[in-house]
Structures are given as structure tokens and as C-alpha cells.
Coordinates of N, CA and C in Angstrom, one line a residue:
Chain S
E10 N -26.5 11.7 -68.0 CA -25.7 12.7 -67.9 C -25.4 12.9 -66.7
A11 N -23.6 13.3 -66.8 CA -23.2 13.4 -65.5 C -23.1 14.7 -64.9
G12 N -23.3 14.6 -63.4 CA -23.8 16.0 -62.7 C -22.5 16.8 -62.5
V13 N -22.7 17.7 -61.5 CA -21.4 18.8 -61.3 C -20.9 17.9 -60.1
A14 N -19.4 17.4 -60.7 CA -18.8 16.9 -59.4 C -17.8 17.7 -58.5
Q15 N -17.9 17.3 -57.1 CA -16.7 18.0 -56.4 C -16.4 17.2 -55.2
S16 N -15.1 17.6 -54.9 CA -14.5 16.8 -54.1 C -13.8 17.8 -53.3
P17 N -13.4 17.3 -51.9 CA -13.4 16.3 -51.2 C -15.1 16.2 -50.8
R18 N -15.4 15.4 -50.0 CA -16.9 15.4 -49.6 C -17.0 16.1 -48.2
Y19 N -16.0 15.4 -47.4 CA -15.7 16.7 -46.0 C -14.4 16.8 -45.8
K20 N -14.0 17.8 -45.2 CA -13.0 18.1 -45.2 C -13.0 18.8 -43.8
I21 N -11.8 18.4 -42.4 CA -11.7 19.0 -41.4 C -10.5 19.5 -41.3
I22 N -10.6 20.6 -41.2 CA -9.2 21.7 -40.7 C -9.6 22.0 -39.5
E23 N -7.4 22.6 -39.1 CA -8.0 23.8 -37.7 C -7.9 25.3 -38.3
K24 N -8.1 25.9 -37.3 CA -8.0 27.2 -37.9 C -6.5 28.0 -38.4
R25 N -6.9 28.8 -39.3 CA -5.2 29.1 -39.7 C -4.9 28.4 -40.7
Q26 N -5.2 27.1 -41.0 CA -4.7 26.2 -42.0 C -5.5 26.5 -43.7
S27 N -4.6 26.0 -44.2 CA -5.7 26.4 -45.8 C -6.3 24.9 -46.2
V28 N -7.0 25.2 -47.1 CA -8.1 24.4 -47.7 C -8.4 24.6 -49.4
A29 N -8.5 23.4 -50.0 CA -9.0 23.9 -51.0 C -9.6 22.8 -51.9
F30 N -11.1 23.5 -52.4 CA -12.0 22.5 -52.9 C -12.4 22.7 -54.5
W31 N -12.3 21.6 -54.9 CA -12.5 21.5 -56.4 C -13.9 21.1 -57.0
C32 N -14.1 21.2 -58.1 CA -15.2 21.6 -58.7 C -15.2 21.3 -60.3
N33 N -15.9 19.9 -61.0 CA -16.2 19.7 -62.3 C -17.7 19.9 -62.6
P34 N -17.6 21.1 -63.4 CA -19.2 21.4 -63.7 C -19.4 20.3 -64.7
I35 N -20.8 20.5 -65.3 CA -21.1 19.8 -66.3 C -20.4 19.8 -67.8
S36 N -20.8 19.3 -68.6 CA -19.6 19.3 -69.8 C -20.5 20.2 -70.7
G37 N -20.0 21.3 -70.7 CA -20.5 22.5 -71.8 C -20.9 23.7 -71.3
H38 N -21.4 23.4 -69.5 CA -21.7 24.7 -69.2 C -20.9 25.8 -68.8
A39 N -21.3 26.7 -69.5 CA -20.7 28.1 -69.5 C -20.1 28.8 -68.3
T40 N -21.0 28.9 -67.6 CA -21.3 29.4 -66.1 C -21.1 28.7 -64.7
L41 N -20.3 29.1 -63.9 CA -20.1 28.2 -62.9 C -20.7 29.1 -61.6
Y42 N -20.4 28.8 -60.3 CA -20.7 29.5 -59.3 C -20.6 28.5 -58.0
W43 N -19.9 29.3 -57.3 CA -19.4 29.2 -55.7 C -20.2 29.5 -54.8
Y44 N -21.2 28.8 -54.3 CA -21.9 29.2 -52.9 C -21.6 28.6 -51.7
Q45 N -21.5 29.1 -50.8 CA -21.5 29.0 -49.0 C -23.0 29.0 -48.5
Q46 N -22.5 28.0 -48.1 CA -24.3 27.4 -47.1 C -23.7 27.2 -45.7
I47 N -24.0 28.3 -44.8 CA -24.0 28.2 -43.5 C -24.9 27.6 -42.7
L48 N -24.9 26.7 -41.8 CA -25.8 25.4 -41.1 C -27.0 26.7 -40.8
G49 N -28.5 26.5 -41.1 CA -29.7 27.1 -40.9 C -29.8 28.3 -41.9
Q50 N -29.0 28.5 -43.0 CA -29.2 29.6 -43.7 C -29.1 29.3 -45.5
G51 N -29.5 29.8 -46.0 CA -29.7 29.6 -47.5 C -28.0 29.9 -48.1
P52 N -27.9 29.8 -49.4 CA -26.6 29.4 -50.2 C -26.4 30.8 -50.4
K53 N -25.2 31.1 -50.1 CA -24.6 32.4 -50.6 C -23.6 32.5 -51.7
L54 N -24.1 33.4 -52.6 CA -23.1 33.2 -53.8 C -22.0 34.0 -53.4
L55 N -20.8 33.1 -53.7 CA -19.5 33.9 -53.3 C -18.6 34.6 -54.5
I56 N -18.9 33.4 -55.7 CA -18.4 34.0 -56.8 C -18.8 33.3 -58.2
Q57 N -18.8 34.0 -59.3 CA -19.8 33.4 -60.3 C -18.7 33.8 -61.8
F58 N -18.6 32.4 -62.2 CA -17.8 32.4 -63.7 C -18.4 32.6 -64.6
Q59 N -17.9 33.2 -65.8 CA -18.5 32.9 -67.1 C -17.2 32.6 -68.0
N60 N -17.3 31.1 -68.5 CA -16.0 30.8 -69.1 C -15.0 30.7 -68.0
N61 N -13.8 31.3 -68.6 CA -13.0 31.6 -67.2 C -12.8 32.8 -66.7
G62 N -13.8 33.8 -67.0 CA -13.8 35.1 -66.7 C -14.8 35.4 -65.3
V63 N -14.4 36.0 -64.3 CA -15.2 36.3 -63.2 C -16.2 37.4 -63.8
V64 N -17.5 37.1 -63.2 CA -18.7 38.2 -63.4 C -19.2 38.8 -62.2
D65 N -19.0 38.1 -61.3 CA -19.4 38.6 -60.1 C -18.6 38.0 -58.6
D66 N -17.7 38.8 -57.9 CA -17.4 38.3 -56.9 C -17.2 38.9 -55.5
S67 N -18.6 40.0 -55.8 CA -18.7 41.2 -54.8 C -18.6 40.2 -53.3
Q68 N -19.3 39.2 -53.0 CA -19.3 39.0 -51.6 C -18.3 37.5 -51.4
L69 N -17.3 37.4 -51.9 CA -16.3 36.8 -51.8 C -15.2 37.7 -50.9
P70 N -14.9 37.0 -49.7 CA -13.6 37.6 -48.9 C -12.8 37.3 -49.5
K71 N -11.8 38.3 -50.2 CA -10.9 38.4 -50.7 C -9.7 38.3 -50.3
D72 N -9.7 38.8 -48.8 CA -8.4 38.4 -47.6 C -8.1 37.1 -47.7
R73 N -8.8 35.9 -48.1 CA -8.6 34.8 -47.6 C -9.2 33.8 -48.5
F74 N -10.1 34.4 -49.0 CA -10.8 33.5 -50.2 C -10.3 34.0 -51.6
S75 N -9.6 32.7 -52.4 CA -9.7 32.8 -54.0 C -10.3 31.6 -54.5
A76 N -10.6 32.0 -55.7 CA -11.1 31.1 -56.7 C -10.6 31.4 -58.0
E77 N -10.6 30.2 -58.9 CA -10.1 30.6 -60.2 C -10.6 29.0 -61.2
R78 N -10.7 29.8 -62.6 CA -11.2 28.5 -63.3 C -10.5 28.9 -64.7
L79 N -9.3 28.0 -64.7 CA -8.4 27.7 -65.6 C -8.8 26.9 -67.0
K80 N -8.9 27.7 -67.7 CA -9.4 27.2 -69.3 C -10.6 26.8 -69.4
G81 N -11.7 27.7 -68.4 CA -13.1 27.3 -68.8 C -13.6 26.4 -68.4
V82 N -13.2 25.0 -67.4 CA -14.0 24.3 -67.3 C -14.1 23.9 -65.5
D83 N -13.3 23.1 -64.9 CA -13.1 22.8 -63.8 C -12.6 24.0 -62.7
S84 N -12.8 24.1 -61.8 CA -12.7 25.6 -60.7 C -12.4 24.9 -59.6
T85 N -11.1 25.6 -58.7 CA -10.8 25.5 -57.6 C -11.3 26.7 -56.4
L86 N -11.5 26.3 -55.6 CA -11.8 27.5 -54.5 C -11.1 27.4 -52.9
K87 N -10.2 28.2 -52.9 CA -9.2 28.2 -51.9 C -9.6 29.1 -50.4
I88 N -9.3 29.2 -49.0 CA -9.0 29.7 -48.1 C -8.3 29.4 -47.5
Q89 N -7.3 30.3 -47.4 CA -6.1 30.6 -46.7 C -5.5 31.8 -45.9
P90 N -5.8 32.0 -44.6 CA -6.0 30.7 -43.4 C -7.7 30.7 -43.0
A91 N -7.9 29.6 -42.8 CA -9.3 29.3 -42.7 C -9.6 29.7 -41.0
K92 N -11.0 30.6 -41.0 CA -11.4 30.9 -39.6 C -12.4 30.0 -39.3
L93 N -12.9 29.8 -37.9 CA -13.8 29.1 -37.3 C -15.6 29.2 -38.1
E94 N -15.5 30.4 -38.4 CA -16.7 31.0 -39.3 C -17.0 30.4 -40.6
D95 N -15.9 30.1 -41.2 CA -15.9 29.4 -42.4 C -16.4 28.1 -42.7
S96 N -16.6 27.3 -41.4 CA -17.6 26.0 -41.3 C -18.6 26.5 -42.2
A97 N -19.0 25.6 -42.8 CA -20.2 25.7 -44.0 C -20.2 24.5 -45.3
V98 N -21.1 24.6 -45.8 CA -21.0 23.7 -47.0 C -20.7 24.3 -48.7
Y99 N -19.6 24.1 -49.2 CA -19.9 25.1 -50.0 C -19.7 24.0 -51.3
L100 N -20.9 24.7 -51.9 CA -21.8 24.1 -53.2 C -21.2 24.7 -54.4
C101 N -20.9 24.1 -55.3 CA -20.6 24.4 -56.8 C -21.8 24.3 -57.8
A102 N -21.9 24.9 -58.8 CA -23.2 24.7 -59.3 C -22.8 25.3 -60.7
S103 N -23.6 25.0 -61.7 CA -23.1 25.2 -63.5 C -24.4 25.2 -63.9
S104 N -24.4 26.1 -65.1 CA -25.9 26.5 -65.8 C -25.0 26.4 -67.3
P105 N -26.1 26.3 -68.2 CA -25.4 26.4 -69.6 C -25.1 27.9 -70.1
R106 N -25.6 28.9 -69.6 CA -25.7 30.2 -70.3 C -25.9 31.2 -68.9
Q107 N -25.6 32.3 -69.2 CA -26.0 33.3 -68.3 C -25.9 34.5 -69.2
G108 N -26.8 35.2 -68.6 CA -27.3 36.5 -69.2 C -28.3 37.1 -68.6
R109 N -28.5 38.5 -68.9 CA -29.4 39.6 -68.0 C -30.7 38.9 -68.1
D110 N -30.9 38.7 -69.2 CA -32.4 37.6 -69.5 C -32.9 35.9 -69.4
S111 N -31.6 35.4 -68.8 CA -31.5 34.0 -68.7 C -32.3 33.9 -67.7
N112 N -33.0 32.6 -67.9 CA -33.5 31.7 -66.7 C -33.1 30.5 -66.8
E113 N -32.0 30.2 -67.0 CA -31.9 28.8 -67.0 C -31.3 28.4 -65.4
K114 N -32.0 27.2 -65.3 CA -31.8 26.6 -63.9 C -30.0 26.2 -63.6
L115 N -30.3 26.1 -62.4 CA -28.5 25.6 -62.0 C -28.5 24.7 -61.3
F116 N -27.6 23.8 -62.0 CA -27.4 22.1 -61.5 C -26.2 22.1 -60.3
F117 N -26.7 21.9 -59.1 CA -25.8 21.6 -58.2 C -25.0 20.6 -57.8
G118 N -23.7 20.5 -57.2 CA -23.1 19.6 -56.6 C -23.9 19.2 -55.5
S119 N -22.8 18.0 -54.8 CA -23.2 17.5 -53.6 C -22.8 18.4 -52.4
G120 N -21.4 19.4 -52.9 CA -21.4 20.2 -52.0 C -19.8 19.4 -51.3
T121 N -19.3 20.4 -50.9 CA -17.8 20.0 -49.6 C -18.4 20.4 -48.4
Q122 N -18.5 19.7 -47.4 CA -18.9 20.2 -45.8 C -17.6 20.6 -45.0
L123 N -17.0 21.8 -44.8 CA -16.0 22.2 -44.3 C -16.1 22.4 -42.2
S124 N -15.6 21.8 -42.0 CA -15.7 22.0 -40.5 C -13.9 22.8 -40.2
V125 N -14.4 24.0 -39.3 CA -13.1 24.4 -38.7 C -13.0 24.6 -37.3
L126 N -11.7 23.6 -36.6 CA -12.1 23.7 -35.2 C -10.7 24.5 -34.6
Chain A
A78 N -31.1 46.4 -53.5 CA -30.4 45.5 -53.3 C -31.4 44.2 -53.5
Q79 N -31.3 42.9 -53.9 CA -31.8 41.8 -53.9 C -32.0 41.2 -52.4
S80 N -33.3 40.9 -52.0 CA -33.3 40.1 -50.7 C -34.5 38.9 -51.0
V81 N -34.6 38.0 -50.2 CA -35.4 37.2 -50.1 C -36.0 36.6 -48.5
S82 N -37.1 36.5 -48.4 CA -37.6 36.6 -47.0 C -38.5 34.8 -47.0
Q83 N -38.3 34.2 -46.3 CA -38.7 32.6 -46.0 C -39.6 32.6 -44.7
H84 N -40.8 32.7 -44.5 CA -41.6 33.2 -43.5 C -41.3 31.9 -42.4
N85 N -41.4 30.7 -42.9 CA -41.3 29.6 -41.7 C -40.1 28.6 -41.9
H86 N -39.2 28.7 -40.7 CA -37.8 27.5 -40.9 C -38.1 26.4 -40.7
H87 N -39.5 26.0 -39.9 CA -39.6 24.7 -39.8 C -41.3 24.7 -39.8
V88 N -41.7 23.5 -40.6 CA -43.0 23.5 -40.8 C -43.0 21.6 -40.3
I89 N -44.0 21.0 -39.8 CA -44.5 19.8 -39.6 C -46.0 19.7 -40.0
L90 N -45.8 18.7 -40.6 CA -47.4 18.2 -40.9 C -47.9 16.7 -41.1
S91 N -48.8 16.1 -41.4 CA -49.2 14.9 -41.5 C -49.1 14.8 -42.7
E92 N -49.2 13.3 -43.7 CA -49.6 13.3 -44.7 C -51.0 13.5 -45.1
A93 N -51.2 14.1 -46.2 CA -52.4 14.5 -47.2 C -53.0 16.3 -46.8
A94 N -51.9 16.6 -45.6 CA -52.4 17.5 -45.2 C -52.3 18.7 -46.3
S95 N -52.5 19.9 -46.6 CA -52.3 21.0 -47.4 C -51.0 21.6 -47.1
L96 N -50.4 22.2 -48.1 CA -48.5 22.6 -47.9 C -48.6 24.2 -48.4
E97 N -48.2 25.1 -47.6 CA -48.3 26.3 -48.3 C -46.8 27.3 -47.3
L98 N -45.9 27.1 -48.6 CA -44.5 27.5 -48.0 C -44.5 29.6 -48.6
G99 N -44.4 30.3 -47.7 CA -44.7 31.7 -47.9 C -43.1 31.9 -48.2
C100 N -43.0 33.0 -49.4 CA -41.8 33.5 -49.9 C -42.1 35.0 -50.6
N101 N -41.2 36.1 -49.8 CA -41.1 37.5 -50.2 C -40.3 38.0 -50.8
Y102 N -39.7 38.4 -51.9 CA -38.4 39.1 -52.2 C -38.6 40.9 -52.5
S103 N -37.4 41.3 -52.6 CA -37.4 42.6 -52.6 C -36.4 43.1 -54.0
Y104 N -37.0 43.2 -54.9 CA -35.9 43.8 -56.3 C -36.9 44.7 -56.8
G105 N -36.3 45.7 -57.3 CA -37.3 46.9 -58.3 C -37.4 46.5 -59.6
G106 N -36.9 45.4 -60.0 CA -37.0 45.2 -61.6 C -37.8 44.1 -62.2
T107 N -37.3 43.7 -62.9 CA -37.6 42.1 -63.3 C -37.3 40.9 -63.0
V108 N -37.8 40.2 -62.3 CA -37.3 38.9 -61.7 C -37.5 37.7 -62.1
N109 N -36.8 36.6 -62.0 CA -37.2 35.5 -62.4 C -37.1 34.7 -60.9
L110 N -37.9 33.6 -60.7 CA -38.2 33.8 -59.4 C -38.2 31.6 -59.5
F111 N -37.5 31.1 -58.4 CA -37.2 29.7 -58.3 C -37.8 29.3 -56.8
W112 N -38.0 27.9 -57.0 CA -38.2 26.9 -55.7 C -37.2 25.7 -55.9
Y113 N -36.3 25.7 -55.0 CA -35.6 24.6 -55.0 C -35.8 23.9 -53.8
V114 N -35.1 22.6 -54.0 CA -35.3 21.5 -52.8 C -34.5 20.8 -52.5
Q115 N -34.0 20.2 -51.5 CA -33.1 19.6 -51.2 C -33.4 18.6 -50.1
Y116 N -33.6 17.2 -50.9 CA -34.0 16.0 -50.2 C -32.7 15.6 -49.5
P117 N -33.1 15.2 -47.9 CA -32.3 14.1 -47.1 C -31.1 13.7 -47.7
G118 N -29.9 14.2 -47.9 CA -28.5 13.6 -48.4 C -28.6 13.7 -49.8
Q119 N -29.3 14.5 -50.5 CA -29.1 14.8 -52.0 C -29.1 16.2 -52.0
H120 N -28.5 16.5 -53.1 CA -28.1 18.1 -53.8 C -29.3 18.8 -54.1
L121 N -29.1 19.9 -54.1 CA -29.8 20.9 -54.4 C -30.9 20.7 -55.8
Q122 N -32.1 20.7 -55.9 CA -32.6 20.6 -57.1 C -33.4 21.2 -57.5
L123 N -33.8 22.1 -58.8 CA -34.8 22.7 -59.2 C -36.3 22.1 -59.2
L124 N -37.4 22.6 -58.1 CA -38.6 22.1 -58.0 C -39.4 22.8 -59.3
L125 N -39.7 24.5 -59.4 CA -39.9 25.3 -60.5 C -39.7 26.5 -60.4
K126 N -40.1 27.0 -61.6 CA -39.5 28.3 -61.9 C -40.4 29.2 -62.5
Y127 N -40.3 30.6 -62.3 CA -41.3 31.8 -62.8 C -40.5 32.4 -63.8
F128 N -40.7 33.0 -65.2 CA -40.0 33.7 -65.7 C -40.6 34.9 -66.0
S129 N -41.9 34.7 -66.7 CA -42.9 35.4 -67.6 C -44.1 34.6 -67.8
G130 N -45.5 35.3 -68.2 CA -46.6 34.4 -68.5 C -47.7 34.1 -67.1
D131 N -47.9 33.3 -67.3 CA -49.1 32.8 -66.7 C -48.4 32.8 -65.2
P132 N -49.1 33.3 -64.1 CA -48.4 33.5 -62.5 C -48.4 32.4 -61.8
L133 N -49.2 31.3 -62.7 CA -49.3 29.9 -61.6 C -48.6 29.1 -62.3
V134 N -47.5 28.6 -61.6 CA -46.5 27.6 -62.2 C -46.6 26.4 -61.7
K135 N -46.5 25.0 -62.6 CA -46.4 23.9 -62.2 C -45.1 23.3 -62.2
G136 N -44.9 22.5 -60.8 CA -43.6 21.9 -61.1 C -43.7 20.4 -61.0
I137 N -42.5 20.0 -60.5 CA -42.5 18.3 -60.3 C -43.0 17.8 -59.1
K138 N -43.4 17.0 -59.1 CA -44.2 15.9 -57.8 C -45.4 16.8 -57.6
G139 N -46.3 17.9 -57.9 CA -47.4 18.0 -57.6 C -47.4 19.1 -56.9
F140 N -45.9 20.1 -56.9 CA -46.1 21.5 -56.6 C -46.6 22.3 -57.3
E141 N -46.8 23.3 -56.9 CA -46.9 24.8 -57.8 C -47.0 26.2 -57.0
A142 N -46.7 27.0 -57.7 CA -46.3 28.3 -57.2 C -47.0 29.8 -57.7
E143 N -47.3 30.4 -57.4 CA -47.9 31.6 -57.5 C -47.3 32.9 -57.6
F144 N -47.0 33.4 -58.5 CA -46.6 35.1 -58.3 C -47.6 36.0 -58.4
I145 N -47.5 36.4 -57.3 CA -48.2 37.8 -57.0 C -47.1 39.0 -56.9
K146 N -47.1 39.6 -57.7 CA -46.4 40.8 -58.2 C -46.7 41.7 -57.3
S147 N -48.1 42.4 -57.0 CA -48.5 43.5 -56.3 C -48.3 43.3 -55.0
K148 N -47.7 41.9 -54.2 CA -47.5 41.7 -52.9 C -46.0 41.0 -53.1
F149 N -45.3 41.2 -54.1 CA -43.7 40.7 -54.0 C -43.6 39.1 -53.3
S150 N -44.5 38.6 -54.0 CA -44.6 36.7 -53.2 C -44.9 35.9 -54.2
F151 N -44.2 34.6 -54.1 CA -44.2 33.5 -54.4 C -44.1 32.6 -53.7
N152 N -45.2 31.9 -53.5 CA -45.5 31.2 -52.4 C -45.7 29.7 -53.1
L153 N -45.3 28.9 -52.3 CA -45.2 27.1 -52.7 C -46.4 26.6 -52.2
R154 N -47.0 26.0 -53.0 CA -48.2 24.9 -52.6 C -48.4 23.7 -53.0
K155 N -48.8 22.8 -52.1 CA -49.0 21.5 -52.8 C -50.5 20.7 -51.7
P156 N -51.3 20.4 -52.2 CA -52.8 20.1 -51.9 C -52.9 19.0 -51.1
S157 N -51.8 17.8 -51.3 CA -51.8 17.1 -50.3 C -50.0 16.3 -50.2
V158 N -49.8 17.1 -49.1 CA -48.2 16.2 -49.0 C -48.2 14.7 -48.6
Q159 N -47.0 14.4 -49.3 CA -46.6 12.8 -48.6 C -45.2 12.9 -48.1
W160 N -44.8 11.7 -47.4 CA -44.0 11.5 -46.3 C -42.6 11.7 -47.2
S161 N -42.7 11.5 -48.4 CA -41.5 11.8 -49.4 C -41.1 13.3 -49.5
D162 N -42.3 14.0 -48.9 CA -41.7 15.6 -49.5 C -40.8 16.1 -48.5
T163 N -40.4 15.5 -47.2 CA -40.0 16.0 -46.0 C -38.5 16.2 -46.9
A164 N -38.2 17.4 -46.7 CA -36.9 18.2 -47.3 C -36.6 19.2 -46.8
E165 N -35.7 20.1 -47.3 CA -35.6 21.7 -47.0 C -35.9 22.7 -48.4
Y166 N -36.7 23.3 -48.2 CA -37.2 24.3 -49.7 C -36.8 25.1 -49.6
F167 N -36.1 25.8 -50.6 CA -35.6 27.1 -50.6 C -35.9 28.2 -52.0
C168 N -36.3 29.1 -51.6 CA -37.0 30.2 -52.5 C -35.5 30.8 -53.1
A169 N -35.8 31.4 -54.4 CA -34.2 32.0 -54.9 C -35.3 33.3 -55.9
V170 N -34.4 34.1 -55.8 CA -34.9 35.3 -57.0 C -33.3 35.7 -57.6
K171 N -33.8 35.8 -58.8 CA -32.5 36.1 -59.6 C -33.2 37.9 -60.5
G172 N -32.8 38.6 -60.3 CA -32.5 39.8 -60.5 C -31.5 40.0 -61.9
Y173 N -31.0 40.9 -61.4 CA -29.7 41.2 -62.5 C -28.6 40.4 -62.3
N174 N -28.8 39.3 -63.4 CA -27.8 38.2 -62.8 C -27.0 37.5 -62.2
K175 N -27.8 37.7 -60.7 CA -27.4 37.0 -59.6 C -28.4 36.3 -59.0
L176 N -28.4 35.3 -58.6 CA -29.4 34.5 -57.9 C -29.2 34.4 -56.6
I177 N -30.3 34.9 -55.7 CA -30.2 35.1 -54.3 C -31.2 34.2 -53.6
F178 N -30.8 33.6 -52.7 CA -31.4 32.4 -52.0 C -32.3 32.8 -50.6
G179 N -33.0 32.3 -50.2 CA -33.8 32.5 -49.0 C -33.1 31.5 -48.0
A180 N -33.6 31.8 -46.8 CA -32.8 30.8 -45.6 C -33.7 29.3 -45.7
G181 N -34.3 29.5 -46.3 CA -34.9 28.1 -46.2 C -35.8 27.7 -45.1
T182 N -37.0 26.2 -45.7 CA -37.7 26.1 -44.8 C -38.0 24.6 -44.7
R183 N -37.6 24.0 -43.4 CA -37.2 22.6 -43.6 C -39.0 22.1 -43.1
L184 N -39.4 21.1 -44.0 CA -40.6 20.6 -43.8 C -40.2 19.0 -43.5
A185 N -41.1 18.8 -42.7 CA -41.2 17.0 -42.2 C -42.8 16.8 -42.3
V186 N -42.9 15.7 -42.9 CA -44.2 15.1 -43.3 C -44.2 13.9 -42.3
H187 N -45.0 13.2 -41.3 CA -45.4 12.4 -40.7 C -46.8 11.9 -41.2
P188 N -45.7 10.3 -41.2 CA -47.1 9.4 -41.8 C -48.2 9.1 -41.0

């Protein structure tokens, strides 16, 4: 079974530039997540999709971050403009379904390591 | 609001030593609890999970965790660690529809 695919693997940009990350979840997985993991911290949920609808984006800095999941399959996360504090690993994860009583595990991609200079 | 606290940021052990990593959470309702592991150069993967039933759950590679509801804890244990257990371990709590991670514990096992 193919895992969660993310690209690029690494990205270095200067502050105020824009950047985009791509994620292709495991086939058939309805729920997709973007997490931000800053060095020394645990992953922080940025946005959660159920199919192509947003379930939770309460921690997404909407003035500079945006995400979409067209057609309910792959997803892109964009930062525009980037700040120094956005340096982190951006993780994409997917799970088969999501609900209040779901205990489904998440399958994570390898992440995109972003360095903002 | 949900929160997760992991007591130790770095742990260093010798092979065959016993391991216990602490995890406490804050959430008023029913929770699902997880431990994820990230081996060097690899992606996060599930180690074990608790959602109901026996509070002592067993995971892969000889790991186990005990859910103590009265203490809001879900500590991870392994009787005898190996060099290959060197990794970062994350406790995670799922309350209402949202999975929240702790800050992680880096475990280094020396031969």
C-alpha cells in the first residue's frame, strides 16, 4: 500500500516569499490533515479536511496560510508571505474516516522541511 | 481545551534498562489516547492506542501503556529497551474530533 506522499522534501526561501506544499493521501482516505512541527515541539494541527470540506482550521494563521483540497483527494498548503517563525516541518497525514467516536490512526507523510531565511 | 504534557524531553538509557515515559492530558470528556514514534529519518508512526476496555494496552515492539483515568495519565513502558528504540516518542490525545500532540520525548539508547 502506498503511503502519504509529500513534496518537496526540503524548501529554503527568504522571508516575505511565498511557498506551496503538496500532499497526496493514501487512496480512499477521506480525512486529511496538515500539521506544523517546529523544532523541539510536537506537531500542531493547522487544518483538517473531511473529503473536500474543512472540519477544523482554528489554528491556521489565515492572514498568511491557505489550504485547499480540491476534489477531495490531494491537497496544497500555501504560505504567503513567509515569516522567519514559519520555519518548521510541515506534515501531512490522512485517515480512512473521521467522526466523534472514531479512533482511527493517522498515517503520516515524511514531511516538508521549510527554512525561512 | 485539550492539552498534553510529556514530562521528559530527553531520556538516555543503556540497553536492557527499563523505560517509562510520562504523559498527562487535560480534557473533560471521553478521550482516545495514542503514542506515536518517529525513528531517525522516518515518518511518524503509531506505536499503540487506547480507546476503551482494558486500560493496559500493548503495542508493537514490546511497548505497552497504561491509561489511569483518575490521574489523566497514559504512560508508555518497555521492560527492556534496545538500541533500535532510539527515537522520538509523542503522546497524543483525541477529544472532540481533534488530535493534539505533546512536545515529544527524545530517547537515546546506548549499547
